[in-house]
Steps between C-alpha positions, in 0.01 A plus 500: 500500500835367378531383142733212421535558125623829358544588132697773331372700204733740321444790263583858423324832479602819321624797708410857413817551292446179302745277690386167641441415865541124534319329787449164665172430675475235770158376605327192628455245222141403584372841623164593344408783740631856500863543604654808666813625323845557646775680307867428551758774407866401455790717598800674339684266259213255559223330299178309568665150526801607705626239751224336704233755405305243296495266802364787706229565239394134510472512877299819507264370232429196710310728737241566229624803302643579164861621524637708211876550483612718216802665345513876493510613135846653538666240725738395221361161420300403196180293521524222759879476489716553808791636295574872485504556125347852494744701701384807299158469672653425840692827483170694482294298753358795696280467812224676311509228225486227768193666648340533159563125448313416819210719377513312163475164674201611707337639191557178312338311780195724497462489122560123499812517288632289786253227575467130549234263369463296817403774748406866532765741619386757756643835385322758715771442757855364467779426744853603415836354610838645412864399562768773547448771236181319417392556857566871460273503191237280667448766772477777234248292311302430807472875566432585136244234400177455692478138392788396731352390829806361668877521457787275611865588455802270506822686584363820355701820444338785693634796301685433178622858475724409799592168358704650218866544590704817459704328239189423299381858528844622384485274199156624406621858531813457294424226258121481487500135611640270766577123487419215733643147493275198484706259701292205391543557122820703503325769291567867549164662491447870421255721690421829326462833675128494408446241779640739756327806359165319484513402861613841627250693296211266600610408854163595649336238287771234491685488829378221728567665835290800383213302345467251790399781727163522314421131508219384717483150354658197668881524461764233584874572482732192495874532523816302582714607795821426303399691186816676377355629174196672655542525877202411715469862620315556162210284606515641853450851353218391278323337797551802723359756256217283370175616657293194425327350811576154349872477457776261597883493481652148481875458544650173375795431726824432310344547154680685224353718218368206301414288804738226393390482139717516189449463127454249359337316787501131422463357848194298595433706811453872551778655713408501869498884531298545185255230607437708814435802277260302290314352807469853652379639163238229459383552859463873438312451170268248658423734783469839326427419131388160397240455770353842412457402134331160527 
């Protein structure tokens, strides 16, 4: 069933360290039945409302699910803002913290700290979608948390330990931090050595190409053929080593890392490449997740 009217409800929960995790929940306006829940994880230097992500959430919710996009507690933004005003937090956004934030969202759903008055949210099983670094974390979360019953990645990094450059590693060794440029805002953003150390010390738990090998749930890997930031061989590797009997690799011909999106996205239409991503995602959710939870 396709719903024509979608509403957005926003809120925040408290993470384990007292910081806030802001979220937007998209769901059918007139739904009175129980709704399966889909989580959307943003990438590095990203946030829940980046680019055309909200449009994607609206489209996914039309299929009869509640889609929750949220900001990681250390992503560098405050509340529902899309401005990076907490670079001190961004510098310490470890992969372990991101994974803990996913757990906090699932716990908040199960304890009804995240709820809606118009429908019941099904929380025994959730689907998870992640873009780029968020895809890397989505796979780790799917392996770590039994509630995750399907995972979809958009341009995911396969192994972030190999994504760090030698220059970054030298910075961490000599200065204790490295810096990355946010080309959109012009900000120089610090990344402390704790981020590198956390991933290396907990690679068995956090690295996507390792964790995906244990997944037996439906897994879909979507990537653009012209992705310069995270080459498509990342998704090819994830697909190859994934042992799930229900898996698919979808290559979007000519698409870049953001599938044609930029921020802010003020156009009326979703970019063609990203629309393909959304359509393939909805098709996967309807086949392997939503239909199983009705």
